[in-house]
Coordinates of C-alpha atoms and ligand atoms in Angstrom, one line a residue:
X1 CA -13.7 -47.3 13.1
X2 CA -17.1 -46.2 10.9
X3 CA -14.5 -44.1 9.4
X4 CA -12.3 -46.7 7.7
X5 CA -15.3 -48.6 6.7
X6 CA -16.7 -45.7 4.5
X7 CA -13.3 -45.1 3.3
X8 CA -12.7 -48.5 2.4
X9 CA -16.0 -48.3 0.0
X10 CA -14.9 -44.7 -1.1
X11 CA -11.2 -46.1 -2.0
X12 CA -13.3 -49.0 -4.0
X13 CA -15.5 -46.6 -5.9
X14 CA -18.7 -47.9 -4.0
X15 CA -21.3 -45.9 -2.6
X16 CA -23.6 -46.9 -0.2
X17 CA -27.1 -46.5 0.4
X18 CA -28.5 -45.6 3.5
X19 CA -29.8 -49.1 4.1
X20 CA -26.5 -50.8 3.1
X21 CA -24.9 -48.7 5.5
X22 CA -27.4 -49.8 8.5
X23 CA -26.9 -53.2 7.8
X24 CA -23.1 -53.2 7.3
X25 CA -22.9 -51.3 10.5
X26 CA -24.5 -53.8 12.7
X27 CA -22.3 -56.7 11.5
X28 CA -20.6 -58.1 14.5
X29 CA -17.0 -57.4 12.6
X30 CA -17.8 -54.9 10.1
X31 CA -14.6 -53.9 9.0
X32 CA -13.9 -57.8 7.9
X33 CA -17.3 -58.1 6.6
X34 CA -16.6 -54.9 4.7
X35 CA -13.2 -56.3 3.2
X36 CA -14.8 -59.4 2.3
X37 CA -17.7 -57.9 0.7
X38 CA -15.7 -55.3 -1.6
X39 CA -13.5 -58.2 -2.6
X40 CA -16.6 -59.8 -3.8
X41 CA -17.6 -56.9 -5.3
X42 CA -14.7 -57.3 -7.7
X43 CA -12.3 -54.5 -9.1
X44 CA -12.0 -52.6 -11.6
X45 CA -15.5 -51.7 -12.7
X46 CA -16.3 -49.9 -15.4
X47 CA -18.1 -47.2 -12.9
X48 CA -19.0 -46.1 -9.5
X49 CA -21.5 -48.5 -8.1
X50 CA -24.2 -48.1 -5.7
X51 CA -24.6 -50.6 -2.9
X52 CA -28.1 -51.1 -1.7
X53 CA -29.2 -52.9 1.7
X54 CA -30.6 -55.6 -0.7
X55 CA -27.2 -56.3 -2.3
X56 CA -25.8 -56.7 1.4
X57 CA -28.8 -59.2 2.2
X58 CA -28.4 -60.6 -0.8
X59 CA -24.5 -61.0 -0.3
X60 CA -25.3 -62.3 3.5
X61 CA -27.6 -65.2 2.0
X62 CA -24.9 -66.1 -0.4
X63 CA -22.4 -66.1 2.2
X64 CA -24.7 -68.8 4.2
X65 CA -23.1 -72.2 3.8
X66 CA -24.8 -74.5 1.8
X67 CA -26.9 -71.3 0.3
X68 CA -27.0 -70.7 -3.1
X69 CA -24.8 -73.8 -4.4
X70 CA -27.9 -75.7 -5.8
X71 CA -29.5 -72.7 -7.5
X72 CA -27.9 -73.6 -10.6
X73 CA -30.1 -74.7 -13.3
X74 CA -27.3 -75.6 -15.4
X75 CA -27.4 -72.3 -17.4
X76 CA -24.1 -70.7 -17.0
X77 CA -24.7 -67.0 -16.2
X78 CA -22.2 -64.3 -17.9
X79 CA -20.6 -62.3 -14.9
X80 CA -22.3 -58.8 -15.2
X81 CA -19.3 -56.3 -14.9
X82 CA -21.8 -53.8 -13.6
X83 CA -23.5 -56.0 -11.0
X84 CA -20.5 -58.4 -9.7
X85 CA -22.6 -59.5 -6.8
X86 CA -24.9 -61.2 -8.8
X87 CA -22.1 -63.7 -10.6
X88 CA -22.5 -65.9 -7.4
X89 CA -26.2 -65.6 -7.9
X90 CA -28.3 -66.8 -10.6
X91 CA -31.6 -65.3 -8.9
X92 CA -30.0 -61.5 -9.5
X93 CA -33.3 -59.9 -9.7
X94 CA -33.3 -58.1 -6.4
X95 CA -29.7 -56.7 -7.1
X96 CA -29.9 -55.6 -10.6
X97 CA -32.0 -52.7 -10.4
X98 CA -29.4 -50.9 -8.3
X99 CA -26.1 -50.6 -10.0
X100 CA -24.2 -47.8 -11.8
X101 CA -24.7 -44.4 -11.9
X102 CA -27.1 -43.0 -13.1
X103 CA -29.8 -44.9 -11.9
X104 CA -32.9 -43.1 -10.6
X105 CA -33.8 -44.7 -7.7
X106 CA -30.8 -45.3 -5.9
X107 CA -29.4 -41.9 -7.1
X108 CA -31.8 -39.6 -5.6
X109 CA -30.8 -36.2 -7.6
X110 CA -30.7 -37.6 -10.9
X111 CA -31.0 -34.0 -11.8
X112 CA -27.3 -33.5 -11.2
X113 CA -27.0 -34.5 -14.7
X114 CA -28.7 -31.8 -16.2
X115 CA -26.9 -28.2 -16.2
X116 CA -27.5 -26.4 -13.0
X117 CA -28.6 -22.7 -13.7
X118 CA -27.7 -22.0 -10.0
X119 CA -24.3 -22.9 -10.3
X120 CA -21.8 -20.8 -8.8
X121 CA -18.8 -22.0 -10.2
X122 CA -18.9 -20.9 -13.8
X123 CA -17.5 -22.5 -16.9
X124 CA -15.0 -19.8 -18.0
X125 CA -16.2 -18.5 -21.6
X126 CA -13.8 -16.0 -21.7
X127 CA -14.1 -14.2 -25.2
X128 CA -11.0 -12.2 -26.2
X129 CA -10.6 -8.3 -25.7
X130 CA -10.9 -6.7 -29.2
X131 CA -7.8 -4.4 -29.3
X132 CA -8.1 -1.3 -31.7
X133 CA -4.6 0.3 -33.0
X134 CA -4.0 3.7 -32.8
X135 CA -0.5 3.5 -34.1
X136 CA 1.9 6.6 -34.1
X137 CA 5.6 6.7 -34.8
X138 CA 6.6 8.0 -31.2
X139 CA 4.6 5.3 -29.0
X140 CA 1.3 3.5 -29.9
X141 CA -1.9 3.6 -28.0
X142 CA -4.2 0.9 -28.4
X143 CA -7.7 1.0 -26.9
X144 CA -8.8 -2.2 -25.3
X145 CA -12.5 -2.5 -25.4
X146 CA -12.8 -5.6 -22.8
X147 CA -16.1 -7.7 -23.9
X148 CA -17.6 -9.1 -20.8
X149 CA -16.5 -12.4 -20.4
X150 CA -19.3 -13.8 -17.9
X151 CA -23.1 -14.6 -18.2
X152 CA -24.6 -11.9 -16.0
X153 CA -27.5 -14.5 -15.2
X154 CA -26.1 -17.1 -13.5
X155 CA -25.0 -15.9 -10.5
X156 CA -26.3 -12.6 -9.5
X157 CA -29.9 -13.9 -9.0
X158 CA -29.3 -15.9 -6.2
X159 CA -26.9 -13.7 -4.4
X160 CA -27.4 -10.7 -2.3
X161 CA -24.6 -8.3 -2.3
X162 CA -22.4 -8.1 0.4
X163 CA -20.4 -5.1 0.9
X164 CA -20.6 -3.3 -2.3
X165 CA -18.3 -0.4 -2.3
X166 CA -20.4 2.4 -2.9
X167 CA -19.2 5.6 -5.0
X168 CA -17.7 7.3 -2.4
X169 CA -17.2 11.3 -2.5
X170 CA -13.9 11.1 -1.2
X171 CA -10.8 12.6 -3.1
X172 CA -7.5 11.8 -3.4
X173 CA -6.0 8.6 -1.7
X174 CA -7.8 6.4 0.4
X175 CA -6.2 3.2 1.9
X176 CA -8.9 1.5 2.4
X177 CA -7.4 -1.9 3.7
X178 CA -3.6 -2.2 4.2
X179 CA -2.3 -5.5 6.2
X180 CA 0.8 -3.7 7.1
X181 CA 0.3 -2.3 10.4
X182 CA -2.1 -5.6 11.3
X183 CA 0.3 -7.8 10.2
X184 CA 2.0 -9.9 12.8
X185 CA 2.4 -13.2 14.0
X186 CA 4.7 -15.9 16.0
X187 CA 4.6 -18.3 14.4
X188 CA 2.9 -20.7 16.8
X189 CA 0.6 -23.5 15.8
X190 CA -2.4 -21.9 17.4
X191 CA -1.8 -19.1 14.9
X192 CA -2.1 -21.7 12.0
X193 CA -5.5 -22.8 13.5
X194 CA -6.8 -19.3 14.0
X195 CA -5.5 -18.0 10.5
X196 CA -7.8 -21.1 9.0
X197 CA -10.2 -20.5 10.9
X198 CA -10.4 -16.7 10.1
X199 CA -10.3 -17.8 6.7
X200 CA -13.2 -20.0 7.1
X201 CA -15.7 -18.2 8.8
X202 CA -15.3 -14.8 6.6
X203 CA -16.1 -17.2 3.8
X204 CA -18.9 -19.0 5.2
X205 CA -20.5 -15.8 6.2
X206 CA -20.6 -14.7 2.3
X207 CA -21.6 -18.5 1.5
X208 CA -24.6 -18.3 3.5
X209 CA -26.0 -14.9 1.6
X210 CA -26.6 -17.6 -1.0
X211 CA -30.0 -19.3 -1.6
X212 CA -29.2 -22.8 -1.3
X213 CA -26.7 -22.5 1.6
X214 CA -29.1 -20.1 4.0
X215 CA -28.9 -23.0 6.8
X216 CA -26.1 -25.1 5.9
X217 CA -25.6 -28.4 8.4
X218 CA -22.3 -29.4 10.2
X219 CA -20.6 -32.0 8.8
X220 CA -21.3 -34.3 12.0
X221 CA -25.0 -33.8 11.7
X222 CA -25.1 -35.2 8.4
X223 CA -25.7 -38.8 9.8
X224 CA -28.9 -38.1 10.9
X225 CA -30.0 -36.5 7.4
X226 CA -31.8 -38.7 4.6
X227 CA -31.9 -36.5 2.1
X228 CA -30.5 -33.3 0.2
X229 CA -27.3 -31.8 2.3
X230 CA -25.9 -28.7 2.4
X231 CA -22.7 -28.1 3.8
X232 CA -19.6 -25.6 4.0
X233 CA -16.2 -27.0 4.2
X234 CA -12.5 -26.3 3.4
X235 CA -11.3 -28.3 1.0
X236 CA -8.4 -30.7 2.1
X237 CA -7.8 -32.4 -0.5
X238 CA -9.2 -32.9 -4.3
X239 CA -8.0 -36.0 -6.7
X240 CA -9.0 -38.1 -9.0
X241 CA -10.3 -41.5 -8.5
X242 CA -9.5 -44.7 -10.2
X243 CA -12.5 -44.5 -12.8
X244 CA -11.6 -40.4 -13.5
X245 CA -14.2 -39.1 -11.1
X246 CA -13.4 -36.2 -8.8
X247 CA -13.4 -37.0 -4.8
X248 CA -13.3 -34.0 -3.1
X249 CA -12.3 -33.9 0.9
X250 CA -14.0 -31.2 2.9
X251 CA -13.6 -30.2 6.4
X252 CA -15.2 -28.0 8.6
X253 CA -15.3 -27.8 12.6
X254 CA -16.9 -30.9 13.0
X255 CA -15.6 -33.3 10.8
X256 CA -14.6 -34.5 7.4
X257 CA -16.8 -35.3 4.5
X258 CA -16.2 -36.9 0.8
X259 CA -17.7 -35.2 -1.9
X260 CA -17.8 -37.0 -4.8
X261 CA -18.6 -35.3 -8.4
X262 CA -19.3 -37.8 -11.2
X263 CA -17.4 -37.2 -14.6
X264 CA -20.4 -37.7 -16.7
X265 CA -21.7 -35.0 -14.9
X266 CA -20.4 -32.5 -17.3
X267 CA -20.9 -29.2 -16.3
X268 CA -20.1 -30.0 -12.4
X269 CA -17.2 -31.6 -13.2
X270 CA -15.7 -28.6 -14.8
X271 CA -16.2 -26.9 -11.5
X272 CA -14.9 -29.4 -9.9
X273 CA -11.8 -29.2 -12.0
X274 CA -11.3 -25.8 -11.0
X275 CA -11.4 -26.3 -6.8
X276 CA -8.3 -26.1 -5.2
X277 CA -7.0 -27.0 -2.1
X278 CA -7.8 -25.0 1.4
X279 CA -10.7 -22.9 -0.5
X280 CA -14.0 -22.6 1.1
X281 CA -16.5 -24.3 -0.8
X282 CA -20.6 -24.7 -0.3
X283 CA -21.7 -28.5 -1.2
X284 CA -25.2 -29.2 -2.1
X285 CA -25.7 -32.9 -2.6
X286 CA -26.6 -36.3 -1.7
X287 CA -25.8 -38.3 1.2
X288 CA -24.7 -41.8 0.9
X289 CA -23.3 -43.4 3.8
X290 CA -20.7 -40.5 4.7
X291 CA -20.4 -40.4 1.0
X292 CA -21.8 -36.9 -0.7
X293 CA -23.1 -37.2 -4.2
X294 CA -22.6 -33.6 -5.4
X295 CA -25.0 -31.9 -7.3
X296 CA -23.7 -28.2 -6.9
X297 CA -20.5 -26.8 -5.8
X298 CA -20.6 -23.2 -4.8
X299 CA -18.2 -20.4 -4.5
X300 CA -18.4 -17.3 -2.6
X301 CA -19.0 -15.2 -5.7
X302 CA -18.8 -11.7 -6.7
X303 CA -21.8 -9.9 -7.6
X304 CA -22.0 -8.0 -10.8
X305 CA -21.1 -4.2 -10.0
X306 CA -22.1 -0.9 -11.4
X307 CA -19.0 0.9 -13.4
X308 CA -18.6 4.2 -11.6
X309 CA -17.8 7.2 -13.3
X310 CA -14.2 8.8 -13.5
X311 CA -13.2 11.8 -15.4
X312 CA -9.3 11.1 -14.8
X313 CA -6.9 8.5 -15.8
X314 CA -4.9 5.9 -13.6
X315 CA -1.6 3.8 -14.5
X316 CA -0.7 0.8 -13.7
X317 CA 2.8 -0.5 -13.7
X318 CA 4.3 -3.3 -12.2
X319 CA 7.6 -5.5 -12.4
X320 CA 10.1 -2.6 -13.3
X321 CA 12.6 -4.6 -12.0
X322 CA 15.2 -1.7 -11.4
X323 CA 18.5 -2.7 -10.8
X324 CA 18.6 -6.1 -13.4
X325 CA 20.8 -5.5 -16.4
X326 CA 17.5 -6.6 -18.4
X327 CA 15.4 -3.4 -17.0
X328 CA 14.5 -1.5 -20.1
X329 CA 15.8 2.3 -19.0
X330 CA 15.3 4.0 -22.2
X331 CA 11.8 2.8 -22.7
X332 CA 11.4 3.7 -19.0
X333 CA 12.7 7.2 -19.4
X334 CA 10.1 7.7 -22.6
X335 CA 7.3 6.4 -19.9
X336 CA 8.2 9.6 -17.5
X337 CA 8.5 11.7 -20.2
X338 CA 5.1 10.7 -21.6
X339 CA 3.4 10.8 -18.0
X340 CA 5.0 14.5 -17.7
X341 CA 3.0 15.4 -20.8
X342 CA 6.5 15.5 -22.8
X343 CA 6.2 12.8 -25.2
X344 CA 3.5 11.0 -27.4
X345 CA 1.3 12.7 -29.9
X346 CA -1.6 14.8 -29.2
X347 CA -4.1 12.2 -28.0
X348 CA -1.6 10.6 -26.0
X349 CA -0.3 13.8 -24.4
X350 CA -4.1 14.3 -23.8
X351 CA -4.3 11.0 -21.8
X352 CA -1.2 12.1 -19.8
X353 CA -3.0 15.1 -18.8
X354 CA -5.8 13.2 -17.3
X355 CA -3.5 11.0 -15.3
X356 CA -3.8 11.3 -11.3
X357 CA -2.9 8.4 -10.2
X358 CA 0.3 5.8 -10.8
X359 CA 0.0 2.4 -9.2
X360 CA 3.4 0.2 -8.8
X361 CA 2.3 -3.5 -7.9
X362 CA 5.7 -4.7 -6.7
X363 CA 8.8 -5.7 -8.1
X364 CA 9.7 -2.2 -8.3
X365 CA 13.3 -3.6 -7.9
X366 CA 15.1 -7.1 -8.8
X367 CA 16.4 -7.1 -5.2
X368 CA 19.5 -9.8 -4.1
X369 CA 19.4 -13.5 -4.0
X370 CA 16.1 -14.0 -5.2
X371 CA 17.1 -17.0 -7.9
X372 CA 20.4 -18.9 -8.4
X373 CA 23.0 -16.7 -10.1
X374 CA 20.9 -13.5 -10.1
X375 CA 23.9 -11.6 -9.2
X376 CA 25.1 -12.3 -12.7
X377 CA 22.1 -10.2 -14.3
X378 CA 22.2 -7.3 -12.0
X379 CA 23.8 -3.9 -12.6
X380 CA 23.3 -2.7 -9.4
X381 CA 24.3 -5.3 -6.8
X382 CA 23.0 -3.5 -3.7
X383 CA 19.3 -3.4 -2.6
X384 CA 19.7 0.1 -0.8
X385 CA 21.4 1.4 -4.3
X386 CA 18.7 -0.3 -6.2
X387 CA 15.9 2.0 -4.4
X388 CA 18.0 4.8 -4.2
X389 CA 17.9 4.2 -8.4
X390 CA 14.0 3.8 -8.1
X391 CA 13.9 6.9 -5.9
X392 CA 15.9 9.0 -8.7
X393 CA 13.5 7.8 -11.8
X394 CA 10.1 8.2 -10.1
X395 CA 11.4 11.4 -8.5
X396 CA 11.4 12.7 -12.0
X397 CA 7.5 12.3 -12.0
X398 CA 5.8 15.4 -11.5
X399 CA 2.0 15.9 -10.1
X400 CA 1.0 12.1 -10.4
X401 CA 0.5 10.8 -7.0
X402 CA 2.0 6.9 -6.7
X403 CA 1.0 4.0 -4.6
X404 CA 4.2 1.4 -4.4
X405 CA 3.2 -1.9 -3.0
X406 CA 5.8 -4.8 -3.0
X407 CA 6.4 -8.1 -4.9
X408 CA 8.7 -11.4 -4.2
X409 CA 11.7 -9.2 -5.5
X410 CA 11.2 -6.2 -3.0
X411 CA 13.0 -5.8 0.3
X412 CA 11.1 -6.8 3.6
X413 CA 8.9 -9.7 4.6
X414 CA 8.3 -12.3 1.7
X415 CA 5.5 -14.2 3.3
X416 CA 1.8 -12.8 2.4
X417 CA 0.5 -10.6 3.0
X418 CA 3.6 -8.8 2.6
X419 CA 3.9 -5.4 4.6
X420 CA 4.6 -2.1 2.6
X421 CA 8.4 -2.0 1.7
X422 CA 10.3 -1.2 4.8
X423 CA 11.4 2.4 4.8
X424 CA 14.8 1.6 5.7
X425 CA 15.7 -0.1 2.4
X426 CA 13.7 2.6 0.6
X427 CA 14.8 6.0 2.3
X428 CA 14.8 8.1 -0.9
X429 CA 11.6 6.9 -2.1
X430 CA 10.1 7.6 1.2
X431 CA 11.5 11.4 1.0
X432 CA 9.3 12.0 -2.3
X433 CA 6.2 13.5 -1.2
X434 CA 3.9 12.2 -4.0
X435 CA 4.8 8.4 -2.7
X436 CA 2.6 6.2 -0.6
X437 CA 3.5 3.1 0.3
X438 CA 1.3 0.1 1.0
X439 CA 0.8 -3.7 1.9
X440 CA 0.4 -6.5 -1.0
X441 CA -2.4 -7.1 -0.8
X442 CA -4.1 -3.7 -0.2
X443 CA -7.1 -1.8 -1.8
X444 CA -7.0 1.8 -1.8
X445 CA -9.6 4.1 -3.5
X446 CA -8.8 6.5 -5.8
X447 CA -11.1 9.4 -6.0
X448 CA -13.5 6.7 -5.0
X449 CA -12.4 4.1 -7.8
X450 CA -11.2 1.0 -5.5
X451 CA -8.4 -0.7 -6.7
X452 CA -7.3 -3.9 -5.1
X453 CA -4.0 -4.3 -6.0
X454 CA -2.5 -8.0 -5.3
X455 CA 1.4 -8.6 -6.9
X456 CA 0.1 -12.0 -8.0
X457 CA 2.7 -14.7 -6.6
X458 CA -0.2 -16.8 -6.3
X459 CA -0.9 -17.3 -10.4
X460 CA 2.6 -20.0 -10.1
X461 CA 0.5 -22.3 -7.8
X462 CA -3.0 -22.1 -10.3
X463 CA -1.0 -22.4 -13.0
X464 CA 0.7 -25.1 -11.9
X465 CA -2.3 -26.7 -10.5
X466 CA -5.3 -26.0 -12.9
X467 CA -6.0 -27.4 -16.2
X468 CA -6.6 -24.4 -18.8
X469 CA -4.9 -21.7 -16.4
X470 CA -1.3 -20.4 -17.3
X471 CA 0.9 -17.2 -16.9
X472 CA -0.6 -16.3 -20.2
X473 CA -4.2 -16.1 -19.2
X474 CA -3.7 -14.3 -15.7
X475 CA -7.4 -12.9 -16.5
X476 CA -8.9 -16.3 -16.0
X477 CA -7.4 -16.9 -12.6
X478 CA -8.3 -13.4 -11.4
X479 CA -12.0 -14.2 -12.2
X480 CA -11.3 -17.4 -10.2
X481 CA -10.0 -15.6 -7.3
X482 CA -13.1 -13.4 -7.5
X483 CA -15.1 -16.0 -7.5
X484 CA -13.5 -17.7 -4.5
X485 CA -13.1 -14.5 -2.8
X486 CA -9.7 -15.1 -2.0
X487 CA -6.4 -14.1 -3.7
X488 CA -4.4 -17.2 -2.6
X489 CA -6.2 -20.1 -1.3
X490 CA -3.6 -22.8 -1.9
X491 CA -1.4 -23.2 1.0
X492 CA 2.1 -24.5 1.1
X493 CA 2.9 -24.6 -2.4
X494 CA 5.1 -21.6 -4.3
X495 CA 3.3 -18.6 -2.6
X496 CA 4.3 -18.1 0.8
X497 CA 1.2 -17.3 3.1
X498 CA 1.7 -16.1 6.7
X499 CA -0.5 -17.8 9.5
X500 CA -1.3 -14.4 10.8
X501 CA -4.3 -14.7 13.3
X502 CA -6.6 -13.1 10.8
X503 CA -6.7 -14.3 6.7
X504 CA -6.2 -11.0 4.9
X505 CA -5.9 -12.6 1.6
X506 CA -9.9 -12.6 1.8
X507 CA -11.3 -10.5 -0.6
X508 CA -14.0 -9.1 1.3
X509 CA -15.0 -5.9 -0.7
X510 CA -15.6 -6.0 -4.5
X511 CA -13.0 -3.8 -5.9
X512 CA -13.6 -1.7 -9.3
X513 CA -10.3 -2.5 -10.2
X514 CA -8.2 -5.4 -9.8
X515 CA -4.4 -4.8 -10.6
X516 CA -1.8 -7.7 -10.6
X517 CA 2.0 -8.3 -12.0
X518 CA 4.2 -10.9 -11.3
X519 CA 3.9 -12.8 -14.9
X520 CA 5.3 -9.9 -16.7
X521 CA 2.4 -10.4 -19.2
X522 CA 0.1 -7.8 -19.6
X523 CA -3.7 -8.7 -19.7
X524 CA -7.1 -6.9 -19.7
X525 CA -10.5 -8.3 -19.2
X526 CA -13.6 -6.9 -17.6
X527 CA -15.9 -9.3 -15.5
X528 CA -18.9 -8.7 -14.1
X529 CA -17.9 -4.7 -14.3
X530 CA -14.6 -5.1 -12.5
X531 CA -11.3 -4.3 -14.6
X532 CA -8.9 -6.9 -14.2
X533 CA -5.5 -5.9 -15.6
X534 CA -2.0 -7.3 -15.3
X535 CA 0.4 -4.6 -15.9
X536 CA 3.3 -6.8 -17.7
X537 CA 7.1 -5.6 -16.9
X538 CA 9.8 -3.3 -18.1
X539 CA 12.4 -6.1 -17.8
X540 CA 13.1 -7.8 -21.2
X541 CA 13.3 -11.9 -20.9
X542 CA 16.0 -13.1 -18.3
X543 CA 17.8 -16.5 -18.1
X544 CA 15.5 -17.6 -15.7
X545 CA 12.3 -16.6 -17.5
X546 CA 14.0 -18.5 -20.9
X547 CA 14.4 -22.0 -19.1
X548 CA 10.5 -21.3 -18.4
X549 CA 9.8 -20.2 -21.6
X550 CA 8.2 -17.3 -20.6
X551 CA 7.5 -14.5 -23.3
X552 CA 7.3 -11.0 -21.5
X553 CA 5.3 -8.2 -22.7
X554 CA 7.9 -5.3 -22.5
X555 CA 7.1 -1.3 -21.7
X556 CA 3.4 -1.9 -22.5
X557 CA 1.6 0.3 -19.9
X558 CA -2.1 -0.3 -19.3
X559 CA -4.0 3.2 -18.7
X560 CA -7.5 3.6 -17.5
X561 CA -8.3 6.7 -19.1
X562 CA -12.1 7.9 -18.0
X563 CA -13.1 4.4 -17.9
X564 CA -11.4 3.0 -21.1
X565 CA -8.5 0.8 -21.1
X566 CA -5.6 1.7 -23.4
X567 CA -2.1 0.2 -23.7
X568 CA 0.3 2.7 -24.2
X569 CA 3.7 0.9 -25.8
X570 CA 7.0 2.5 -25.2
X571 CA 9.6 0.1 -26.8
Ligands
LIG601 O1 8.1 -13.6 -11.8 C1 8.8 -13.5 -13.2 C2 8.2 -14.7 -13.9 O2 8.9 -15.9 -13.7 C3 6.8 -14.8 -13.9 O3 6.0 -15.3 -15.2 C4 6.4 -15.7 -13.0 C5 7.6 -16.5 -13.2 N1 8.2 -17.2 -12.1 C6 8.9 -16.9 -10.9 N2 8.8 -17.7 -10.2 C7 8.8 -18.9 -10.6 C8 9.0 -20.4 -10.7 N3 9.4 -20.7 -9.5 N4 8.6 -21.3 -10.8 C9 7.9 -21.0 -12.4 N5 7.9 -19.7 -12.9 C10 7.9 -18.4 -12.2 P1 9.5 -12.8 -10.7 O4 8.7 -12.6 -9.9 O5 9.6 -11.4 -11.7 O6 10.8 -13.3 -10.7
LIG602 FE1 8.3 -9.6 -11.4
LIG603 ZN1 7.1 -11.3 -9.2

């Protein structure tokens, strides 16, 4: 019942301070009292109002028969929009000091209007990576000097690094995390609960390492806390209020709470605009009734890492879409020749000679029946034959270790985490001695450089949900994934997620490289020492992509050559 009362005030954008809340609770029919009080407050107002105990007293006074009627001294007081209670009373004094934010006395955290130096969700100040062309007639090489995109000082100083990967002495391919073998689900509801429980606890552990969240309260406990509150919750819902503030509903194991972010608190509001459903978030704020006025929204975050030395190169591919009539076979053959050291100028051949690893991050083949009328665009209409062709092409690559992970066009389970492409579909590929298969997502160590590989299906959800995010700027989304420490937080939209007993999509270890694909558009940025790379495609624009106005960057292959990113063009 008290929740209903609170929700009524939330809907009306009225914050209750504690004395008001206590007084309302004491009323005989608190719900009815609430309704008539809200009615009296009137709607709409320009801003959120704070209801104090004094204002409730005043309302009670005014409601008494006879009282207030003879207060009029002939002056007609004009209605005060910020103080609707005073409309019925010419003695507005006790009420008039308690209205809209910001008001230091009634709004305890007036410092929320100041930019907070410990903010964990950061404004993206992405500066474009500068590109230098080393044009060549055969192929083109671009060295991309990534400018750092983050402000170093913001989160690192309140962060205790967790599990940072150390420079491993290991050589060769080490599969650090692969969910293929662990993945199982019987689709029961209890798995669903276990899945979100696993997500919550993994991320809560990370959040509790933050200075401001060392001893968070449970939501249930909040009722007894007057002052600053710190909670860790999973986001149930995020929406705009009538007056364009942000209302975030969070949940922990003890209950739910509504968190309000005021639109005039600009930097915090920007953070709130990047909040998505089902992420796990730390909230610091002040309690007003059961509503929390946020002063900080805190992400699990990613610490800055030291870049490791590398004396070799790794090549990033994805979305080859073999089997599609739009697969660019000629360009791909040039790529194969280059990686084998038989194509390109001297410099490019030298890069090729450094290459030890090739990662293919999903959509190796075009698959069958992935979208309506796809068969019209297929040159190979049999999934087995598509993988045979893939095996023929990748089989031409010598002396390079290849790692293949699935995408949404590949055979096998579609729900993420996707186990490795099953051998029954890709027998010939499995026969190749230099090919290893892993899940999507997975973490592999390549001579000690840890690469987190994720196809990127959740980019569709971010592009759809968050202002300023799109398929054209996946680097911004990748930064957000790292800060949220989750590869696909939004449940139930475009990214199918399997409710496993454990959430394998949590980014438990900070990688040296985050490699994604899916959007068919190359991107590269460096963020906190981490290389963020999207490897584009070898498929020209499809009819489907025409509808969505997706302009792919075709046959442009990123190569991390001894620590420096270069793009080689084969079209
Ligand atoms: O994805 C190829 C491109 O199409 C990529 O940019 C994402 C985009 N895409 C994929 N599915 C959708 C939907 N349902 N809506 C909008 N855009 C989409 P691929 O995985 O290769 O098909
Ligand atoms: Fe694709
Ligand atoms: Zn895809």
